[in-house]
PDB file of C-alpha atoms in Angstrom:
ATOM      1  CA  UNK A 225       0.008  -0.199   0.102  1.00 54.00           C
ATOM      2  CA  UNK A 226       1.606   2.893  -1.120  1.00 74.00           C
ATOM      3  CA  UNK A 227      -1.017   5.694   0.366  1.00 92.00           C
ATOM      4  CA  UNK A 228      -0.750   7.678   3.409  1.00 96.00           C
ATOM      5  CA  UNK A 229      -0.428   5.328   6.614  1.00 97.00           C
ATOM      6  CA  UNK A 230      -1.253   6.390  10.538  1.00 98.00           C
ATOM      7  CA  UNK A 231      -0.558   4.608  13.665  1.00 98.00           C
ATOM      8  CA  UNK A 232      -2.780   3.854  15.682  1.00 98.00           C
ATOM      9  CA  UNK A 233      -5.736   4.025  14.641  1.00 97.00           C
ATOM     10  CA  UNK A 234      -7.608   4.650  17.747  1.00 97.00           C
ATOM     11  CA  UNK A 235      -5.762   5.649  21.110  1.00 98.00           C
ATOM     12  CA  UNK A 236      -8.179   6.012  24.214  1.00 98.00           C
ATOM     13  CA  UNK A 237      -6.100   7.692  27.595  1.00 98.00           C
ATOM     14  CA  UNK A 238      -6.916   8.983  30.677  1.00 98.00           C
ATOM     15  CA  UNK A 239      -7.001  13.143  30.987  1.00 98.00           C
ATOM     16  CA  UNK A 240      -3.455  14.275  31.862  1.00 98.00           C
ATOM     17  CA  UNK A 241      -1.807  11.881  29.858  1.00 98.00           C
ATOM     18  CA  UNK A 242       0.859  12.340  27.334  1.00 98.00           C
ATOM     19  CA  UNK A 243       0.004  10.655  23.756  1.00 98.00           C
ATOM     20  CA  UNK A 244       1.804  10.656  19.983  1.00 98.00           C
ATOM     21  CA  UNK A 245       0.922   9.884  16.778  1.00 98.00           C
ATOM     22  CA  UNK A 246       2.859   8.566  13.717  1.00 98.00           C
ATOM     23  CA  UNK A 247       1.950   9.419  10.699  1.00 98.00           C
ATOM     24  CA  UNK A 248       3.775   7.991   7.248  1.00 97.00           C
ATOM     25  CA  UNK A 249       3.315  10.171   3.879  1.00 95.00           C
ATOM     26  CA  UNK A 250       3.521   8.485   0.570  1.00 92.00           C
ATOM     27  CA  UNK A 251       7.087   7.930   0.118  1.00 89.00           C
ATOM     28  CA  UNK A 252       7.727  10.718  -3.022  1.00 85.00           C
ATOM     29  CA  UNK A 253       5.849  13.618  -0.911  1.00 89.00           C
ATOM     30  CA  UNK A 254       7.878  16.088   0.776  1.00 89.00           C
ATOM     31  CA  UNK A 255       5.025  18.254   2.209  1.00 92.00           C
ATOM     32  CA  UNK A 256       3.152  16.963   4.794  1.00 95.00           C
ATOM     33  CA  UNK A 257       0.250  18.391   7.016  1.00 96.00           C
ATOM     34  CA  UNK A 258      -1.618  17.744  10.396  1.00 97.00           C
ATOM     35  CA  UNK A 259      -5.357  18.296  10.400  1.00 97.00           C
ATOM     36  CA  UNK A 260      -8.021  17.872  13.303  1.00 97.00           C
ATOM     37  CA  UNK A 261     -11.378  17.218  13.014  1.00 97.00           C
ATOM     38  CA  UNK A 262     -14.227  16.946  15.075  1.00 96.00           C
ATOM     39  CA  UNK A 263     -17.550  15.042  14.787  1.00 93.00           C
ATOM     40  CA  UNK A 264     -20.071  17.226  12.309  1.00 91.00           C
ATOM     41  CA  UNK A 265     -17.179  19.545  11.452  1.00 94.00           C
ATOM     42  CA  UNK A 266     -14.681  19.398   8.716  1.00 96.00           C
ATOM     43  CA  UNK A 267     -10.761  18.520   8.984  1.00 97.00           C
ATOM     44  CA  UNK A 268      -8.892  22.053  10.953  1.00 96.00           C
ATOM     45  CA  UNK A 269      -5.403  22.739   9.774  1.00 95.00           C
ATOM     46  CA  UNK A 270      -2.693  22.541  12.262  1.00 96.00           C
ATOM     47  CA  UNK A 271       0.651  22.390  11.088  1.00 96.00           C
ATOM     48  CA  UNK A 272       2.558  21.906   7.808  1.00 93.00           C
ATOM     49  CA  UNK A 273       6.005  20.555   7.011  1.00 94.00           C
ATOM     50  CA  UNK A 274       8.069  20.915   3.982  1.00 91.00           C
ATOM     51  CA  UNK A 275      10.898  18.633   4.397  1.00 91.00           C
ATOM     52  CA  UNK A 276      11.946  18.718   7.544  1.00 92.00           C
ATOM     53  CA  UNK A 277      11.000  22.299   8.243  1.00 93.00           C
ATOM     54  CA  UNK A 278       7.267  23.330  10.045  1.00 93.00           C
ATOM     55  CA  UNK A 279       6.594  25.917   7.969  1.00 91.00           C
ATOM     56  CA  UNK A 280       2.770  27.145   9.575  1.00 90.00           C
ATOM     57  CA  UNK A 281       1.441  26.498  12.411  1.00 92.00           C
ATOM     58  CA  UNK A 282      -2.340  27.539  13.273  1.00 91.00           C
ATOM     59  CA  UNK A 283      -3.555  29.351  16.344  1.00 89.00           C
ATOM     60  CA  UNK A 284      -5.124  25.669  17.506  1.00 84.00           C
ATOM     61  CA  UNK A 285      -1.818  24.228  18.293  1.00 86.00           C
ATOM     62  CA  UNK A 286      -1.364  24.996  21.815  1.00 88.00           C
ATOM     63  CA  UNK A 287       1.300  24.355  23.555  1.00 92.00           C
ATOM     64  CA  UNK A 288       0.737  21.316  24.402  1.00 96.00           C
ATOM     65  CA  UNK A 289       1.045  20.323  20.952  1.00 96.00           C
ATOM     66  CA  UNK A 290       4.257  19.348  19.268  1.00 96.00           C
ATOM     67  CA  UNK A 291       5.034  18.341  15.759  1.00 97.00           C
ATOM     68  CA  UNK A 292       8.150  16.880  13.999  1.00 96.00           C
ATOM     69  CA  UNK A 293       9.671  15.426  11.298  1.00 96.00           C
ATOM     70  CA  UNK A 294      13.372  15.017  11.430  1.00 91.00           C
ATOM     71  CA  UNK A 295      14.743  13.209   8.709  1.00 87.00           C
ATOM     72  CA  UNK A 296      11.791  14.488   6.272  1.00 85.00           C
ATOM     73  CA  UNK A 297       9.937  11.443   5.774  1.00 91.00           C
ATOM     74  CA  UNK A 298       7.662  10.337   8.791  1.00 96.00           C
ATOM     75  CA  UNK A 299       6.043  12.933  11.595  1.00 97.00           C
ATOM     76  CA  UNK A 300       4.931  12.705  14.865  1.00 98.00           C
ATOM     77  CA  UNK A 301       2.490  14.744  16.617  1.00 98.00           C
ATOM     78  CA  UNK A 302       2.365  14.770  20.271  1.00 97.00           C
ATOM     79  CA  UNK A 303      -0.032  16.086  22.626  1.00 97.00           C
ATOM     80  CA  UNK A 304       0.878  16.381  26.045  1.00 97.00           C
ATOM     81  CA  UNK A 305      -1.565  16.595  29.214  1.00 97.00           C
ATOM     82  CA  UNK A 306      -4.406  15.568  27.146  1.00 97.00           C
ATOM     83  CA  UNK A 307      -7.871  17.606  27.952  1.00 97.00           C
ATOM     84  CA  UNK A 308     -11.226  15.919  26.986  1.00 97.00           C
ATOM     85  CA  UNK A 309     -11.394  18.892  24.385  1.00 96.00           C
ATOM     86  CA  UNK A 310      -8.887  17.033  22.233  1.00 97.00           C
ATOM     87  CA  UNK A 311     -10.856  14.040  21.485  1.00 97.00           C
ATOM     88  CA  UNK A 312     -11.022  14.344  17.615  1.00 97.00           C
ATOM     89  CA  UNK A 313     -10.154  12.496  14.914  1.00 98.00           C
ATOM     90  CA  UNK A 314      -6.208  13.648  13.900  1.00 98.00           C
ATOM     91  CA  UNK A 315      -5.652  13.554  10.208  1.00 98.00           C
ATOM     92  CA  UNK A 316      -2.661  13.384   8.068  1.00 98.00           C
ATOM     93  CA  UNK A 317      -1.648  14.212   4.412  1.00 96.00           C
ATOM     94  CA  UNK A 318       1.083  14.626   2.253  1.00 94.00           C
ATOM     95  CA  UNK A 319       1.002  16.231  -1.195  1.00 91.00           C
ATOM     96  CA  UNK A 320       3.747  16.952  -3.896  1.00 76.00           C
ATOM     97  CA  UNK A 321       3.649  18.718  -7.129  1.00 67.00           C
ATOM     98  CA  UNK A 322       2.842  17.202 -10.364  1.00 58.00           C
ATOM     99  CA  UNK A 323       2.824  20.507 -12.673  1.00 55.00           C
ATOM    100  CA  UNK A 324       0.774  23.215 -11.262  1.00 57.00           C
ATOM    101  CA  UNK A 325      -1.152  20.603  -9.183  1.00 61.00           C
ATOM    102  CA  UNK A 326      -0.897  19.785  -5.457  1.00 76.00           C
ATOM    103  CA  UNK A 327      -2.942  17.436  -4.298  1.00 85.00           C
ATOM    104  CA  UNK A 328      -3.338  16.656  -0.961  1.00 91.00           C
ATOM    105  CA  UNK A 329      -4.013  13.082  -0.170  1.00 92.00           C
ATOM    106  CA  UNK A 330      -5.323  11.739   3.631  1.00 96.00           C
ATOM    107  CA  UNK A 331      -4.145   8.871   5.769  1.00 97.00           C
ATOM    108  CA  UNK A 332      -7.354   7.341   7.713  1.00 97.00           C
ATOM    109  CA  UNK A 333      -6.744   9.253  11.076  1.00 97.00           C
ATOM    110  CA  UNK A 334      -5.981   8.545  14.507  1.00 98.00           C
ATOM    111  CA  UNK A 335      -9.564   8.861  16.421  1.00 97.00           C
ATOM    112  CA  UNK A 336      -8.863   9.905  19.876  1.00 98.00           C
ATOM    113  CA  UNK A 337     -10.733  10.040  23.040  1.00 98.00           C
ATOM    114  CA  UNK A 338      -9.548  11.399  26.159  1.00 98.00           C
ATOM    115  CA  UNK A 339     -11.412  10.413  29.277  1.00 97.00           C
TER     116      UNK A 339
ATOM    117  CA  UNK B 154     -18.411  34.282   9.622  1.00 79.00           C
ATOM    118  CA  UNK B 155     -16.953  31.085   8.657  1.00 86.00           C
ATOM    119  CA  UNK B 156     -14.192  30.874   5.644  1.00 92.00           C
ATOM    120  CA  UNK B 157     -16.348  27.745   3.863  1.00 96.00           C
ATOM    121  CA  UNK B 158     -19.934  27.645   4.512  1.00 96.00           C
ATOM    122  CA  UNK B 159     -22.055  25.052   3.347  1.00 95.00           C
ATOM    123  CA  UNK B 160     -25.597  23.579   3.665  1.00 89.00           C
ATOM    124  CA  UNK B 161     -25.181  20.517   6.127  1.00 87.00           C
ATOM    125  CA  UNK B 162     -28.362  18.895   4.792  1.00 89.00           C
ATOM    126  CA  UNK B 163     -29.080  16.021   4.972  1.00 95.00           C
ATOM    127  CA  UNK B 164     -30.200  16.213   1.222  1.00 95.00           C
ATOM    128  CA  UNK B 165     -32.126  12.870   0.814  1.00 97.00           C
ATOM    129  CA  UNK B 166     -32.552  11.677  -2.462  1.00 97.00           C
ATOM    130  CA  UNK B 167     -34.414   9.017  -4.522  1.00 97.00           C
ATOM    131  CA  UNK B 168     -31.874   7.072  -7.053  1.00 98.00           C
ATOM    132  CA  UNK B 169     -31.575   8.645 -10.513  1.00 98.00           C
ATOM    133  CA  UNK B 170     -32.292  11.941  -9.081  1.00 98.00           C
ATOM    134  CA  UNK B 171     -29.982  15.036  -9.516  1.00 98.00           C
ATOM    135  CA  UNK B 172     -28.912  17.180  -6.734  1.00 97.00           C
ATOM    136  CA  UNK B 173     -26.739  19.743  -6.292  1.00 96.00           C
ATOM    137  CA  UNK B 174     -24.809  21.161  -3.426  1.00 95.00           C
ATOM    138  CA  UNK B 175     -23.356  25.148  -2.986  1.00 94.00           C
ATOM    139  CA  UNK B 176     -20.607  26.430  -1.223  1.00 96.00           C
ATOM    140  CA  UNK B 177     -19.458  30.013  -0.345  1.00 97.00           C
ATOM    141  CA  UNK B 178     -15.742  31.255   0.618  1.00 96.00           C
ATOM    142  CA  UNK B 179     -14.799  34.586   2.168  1.00 94.00           C
ATOM    143  CA  UNK B 180     -11.656  34.998   0.867  1.00 91.00           C
ATOM    144  CA  UNK B 181     -11.258  36.530  -2.265  1.00 91.00           C
ATOM    145  CA  UNK B 182      -7.772  35.668  -2.729  1.00 89.00           C
ATOM    146  CA  UNK B 183      -8.501  32.060  -2.386  1.00 90.00           C
ATOM    147  CA  UNK B 184      -6.320  30.175  -4.815  1.00 85.00           C
ATOM    148  CA  UNK B 185      -7.681  26.739  -5.831  1.00 90.00           C
ATOM    149  CA  UNK B 186     -11.125  24.693  -4.836  1.00 93.00           C
ATOM    150  CA  UNK B 187     -11.369  21.111  -4.137  1.00 94.00           C
ATOM    151  CA  UNK B 188     -14.783  18.767  -3.491  1.00 97.00           C
ATOM    152  CA  UNK B 189     -13.612  16.050  -0.878  1.00 97.00           C
ATOM    153  CA  UNK B 190     -15.965  13.007   0.109  1.00 97.00           C
ATOM    154  CA  UNK B 191     -15.825  11.551   3.057  1.00 97.00           C
ATOM    155  CA  UNK B 192     -17.415   8.217   4.225  1.00 97.00           C
ATOM    156  CA  UNK B 193     -18.773   7.723   7.095  1.00 94.00           C
ATOM    157  CA  UNK B 194     -15.486   7.439   9.995  1.00 90.00           C
ATOM    158  CA  UNK B 195     -13.628   7.319   6.893  1.00 95.00           C
ATOM    159  CA  UNK B 196     -10.588  10.000   5.614  1.00 96.00           C
ATOM    160  CA  UNK B 197     -11.432  12.137   3.477  1.00 96.00           C
ATOM    161  CA  UNK B 198     -10.808  11.802  -0.462  1.00 95.00           C
ATOM    162  CA  UNK B 199     -10.342  14.259  -3.362  1.00 93.00           C
ATOM    163  CA  UNK B 200     -13.898  13.796  -5.958  1.00 95.00           C
ATOM    164  CA  UNK B 201     -12.563  16.487  -7.776  1.00 93.00           C
ATOM    165  CA  UNK B 202     -11.126  19.939  -8.793  1.00 91.00           C
ATOM    166  CA  UNK B 203     -12.655  23.007  -9.589  1.00 92.00           C
ATOM    167  CA  UNK B 204     -11.476  25.090 -12.252  1.00 84.00           C
ATOM    168  CA  UNK B 205     -13.278  28.756 -13.028  1.00 83.00           C
ATOM    169  CA  UNK B 206     -14.451  27.072 -16.476  1.00 84.00           C
ATOM    170  CA  UNK B 207     -16.994  24.511 -15.167  1.00 85.00           C
ATOM    171  CA  UNK B 208     -15.482  20.539 -15.142  1.00 91.00           C
ATOM    172  CA  UNK B 209     -17.155  17.128 -15.630  1.00 94.00           C
ATOM    173  CA  UNK B 210     -16.173  14.368 -13.973  1.00 94.00           C
ATOM    174  CA  UNK B 211     -18.595  11.405 -15.057  1.00 96.00           C
ATOM    175  CA  UNK B 212     -21.995  12.113 -13.849  1.00 98.00           C
ATOM    176  CA  UNK B 213     -20.436  15.040 -11.154  1.00 98.00           C
ATOM    177  CA  UNK B 214     -19.775  18.608 -12.508  1.00 97.00           C
ATOM    178  CA  UNK B 215     -18.144  21.695 -10.356  1.00 96.00           C
ATOM    179  CA  UNK B 216     -18.997  24.981 -10.867  1.00 95.00           C
ATOM    180  CA  UNK B 217     -16.864  27.990  -9.494  1.00 95.00           C
ATOM    181  CA  UNK B 218     -18.204  31.551  -9.935  1.00 93.00           C
ATOM    182  CA  UNK B 219     -15.154  33.931  -8.365  1.00 93.00           C
ATOM    183  CA  UNK B 220     -17.285  37.155  -8.691  1.00 93.00           C
ATOM    184  CA  UNK B 221     -19.612  35.822  -6.162  1.00 94.00           C
ATOM    185  CA  UNK B 222     -17.543  33.870  -4.517  1.00 95.00           C
ATOM    186  CA  UNK B 223     -19.538  30.637  -5.123  1.00 94.00           C
ATOM    187  CA  UNK B 224     -18.505  26.492  -6.341  1.00 96.00           C
ATOM    188  CA  UNK B 225     -21.007  24.261  -7.318  1.00 96.00           C
ATOM    189  CA  UNK B 226     -21.341  20.267  -7.556  1.00 97.00           C
ATOM    190  CA  UNK B 227     -23.981  18.562  -9.286  1.00 97.00           C
ATOM    191  CA  UNK B 228     -24.551  14.784  -9.232  1.00 98.00           C
ATOM    192  CA  UNK B 229     -26.545  13.227 -11.559  1.00 98.00           C
ATOM    193  CA  UNK B 230     -28.149   9.993 -11.808  1.00 98.00           C
ATOM    194  CA  UNK B 231     -27.517   9.716  -7.793  1.00 98.00           C
ATOM    195  CA  UNK B 232     -26.381   6.263  -6.783  1.00 98.00           C
ATOM    196  CA  UNK B 233     -27.007   4.518  -3.527  1.00 98.00           C
ATOM    197  CA  UNK B 234     -22.846   4.439  -3.175  1.00 97.00           C
ATOM    198  CA  UNK B 235     -22.861   8.500  -3.316  1.00 98.00           C
ATOM    199  CA  UNK B 236     -24.064   8.411   0.163  1.00 98.00           C
ATOM    200  CA  UNK B 237     -21.205  10.616   1.927  1.00 97.00           C
ATOM    201  CA  UNK B 238     -20.382  13.491   2.896  1.00 97.00           C
ATOM    202  CA  UNK B 239     -19.153  16.140   0.711  1.00 98.00           C
ATOM    203  CA  UNK B 240     -16.676  18.647   1.929  1.00 97.00           C
ATOM    204  CA  UNK B 241     -15.688  22.041  -0.405  1.00 97.00           C
ATOM    205  CA  UNK B 242     -12.032  22.841   0.493  1.00 96.00           C
ATOM    206  CA  UNK B 243     -10.458  26.251  -0.077  1.00 95.00           C
ATOM    207  CA  UNK B 244      -6.854  26.671  -0.680  1.00 91.00           C
ATOM    208  CA  UNK B 245      -6.792  30.600   0.472  1.00 85.00           C
ATOM    209  CA  UNK B 246      -3.527  31.190  -0.418  1.00 77.00           C
ATOM    210  CA  UNK B 247      -1.553  31.788   2.118  1.00 69.00           C
ATOM    211  CA  UNK B 248       0.324  28.532   3.311  1.00 68.00           C
ATOM    212  CA  UNK B 249      -0.607  25.664   1.829  1.00 77.00           C
ATOM    213  CA  UNK B 250      -3.360  24.654   3.874  1.00 88.00           C
ATOM    214  CA  UNK B 251      -6.686  23.299   2.724  1.00 93.00           C
ATOM    215  CA  UNK B 252      -9.911  25.159   4.627  1.00 95.00           C
ATOM    216  CA  UNK B 253     -12.500  22.942   4.711  1.00 97.00           C
ATOM    217  CA  UNK B 254     -16.754  23.397   5.253  1.00 97.00           C
ATOM    218  CA  UNK B 255     -18.662  21.600   7.554  1.00 96.00           C
ATOM    219  CA  UNK B 256     -19.793  19.156   4.780  1.00 96.00           C
ATOM    220  CA  UNK B 257     -22.863  18.436   3.042  1.00 96.00           C
ATOM    221  CA  UNK B 258     -24.804  15.395   3.902  1.00 96.00           C
ATOM    222  CA  UNK B 259     -26.066  12.800   1.092  1.00 97.00           C
ATOM    223  CA  UNK B 260     -28.342   9.853   1.182  1.00 97.00           C
ATOM    224  CA  UNK B 261     -29.266   8.295  -1.878  1.00 98.00           C
ATOM    225  CA  UNK B 262     -32.720   5.680  -1.415  1.00 97.00           C
ATOM    226  CA  UNK B 263     -33.942   3.170  -3.290  1.00 94.00           C
TER     227      UNK B 263
END
């Protein structure tokens, strides 16, 4: 399977715990994105990497959130001291440019439930 | 005001019907436009890009009106398998993020 993969697919944690999610993008894509989706809403942008550089962060990304892409390949998203409001689907996407078209392809997501 | 607004539906239609979804966006500098489809508890998948000249892909037709900041999606001859949430998506032109509408739910019934 050459699509975007995410691990774990589901995570249940207690409030106050730290969690880390992993995303493996499509291998030839140099851009990687994290989004968050809550019930009844569309995905909301969190952050974006081009290769290993984090180029943009949303105001949604509080100090408890950190994302890395150390070698420009896979990425991790860590949430420290989780809160019930962090419960959501965390989606990773990757993209590369072909001609003038750039399309973001999404992974299956990690569904987080904070109790 | 949200950057991208859609009618949430649900649209309940019989098989074979034609259904149209509309979307408006607030940033006139927006660069590119898309429709994504999302099945229940799955990730969004690109349905089609939207161009000013309008574009068609089989039973699906997308239109963009930059002057009115309005995007539409027309589905002809609806199939049961078209049941999903349709997300209107805009690249606002700053950074590379996508801005999603909340989605329109379509239910096609036999």
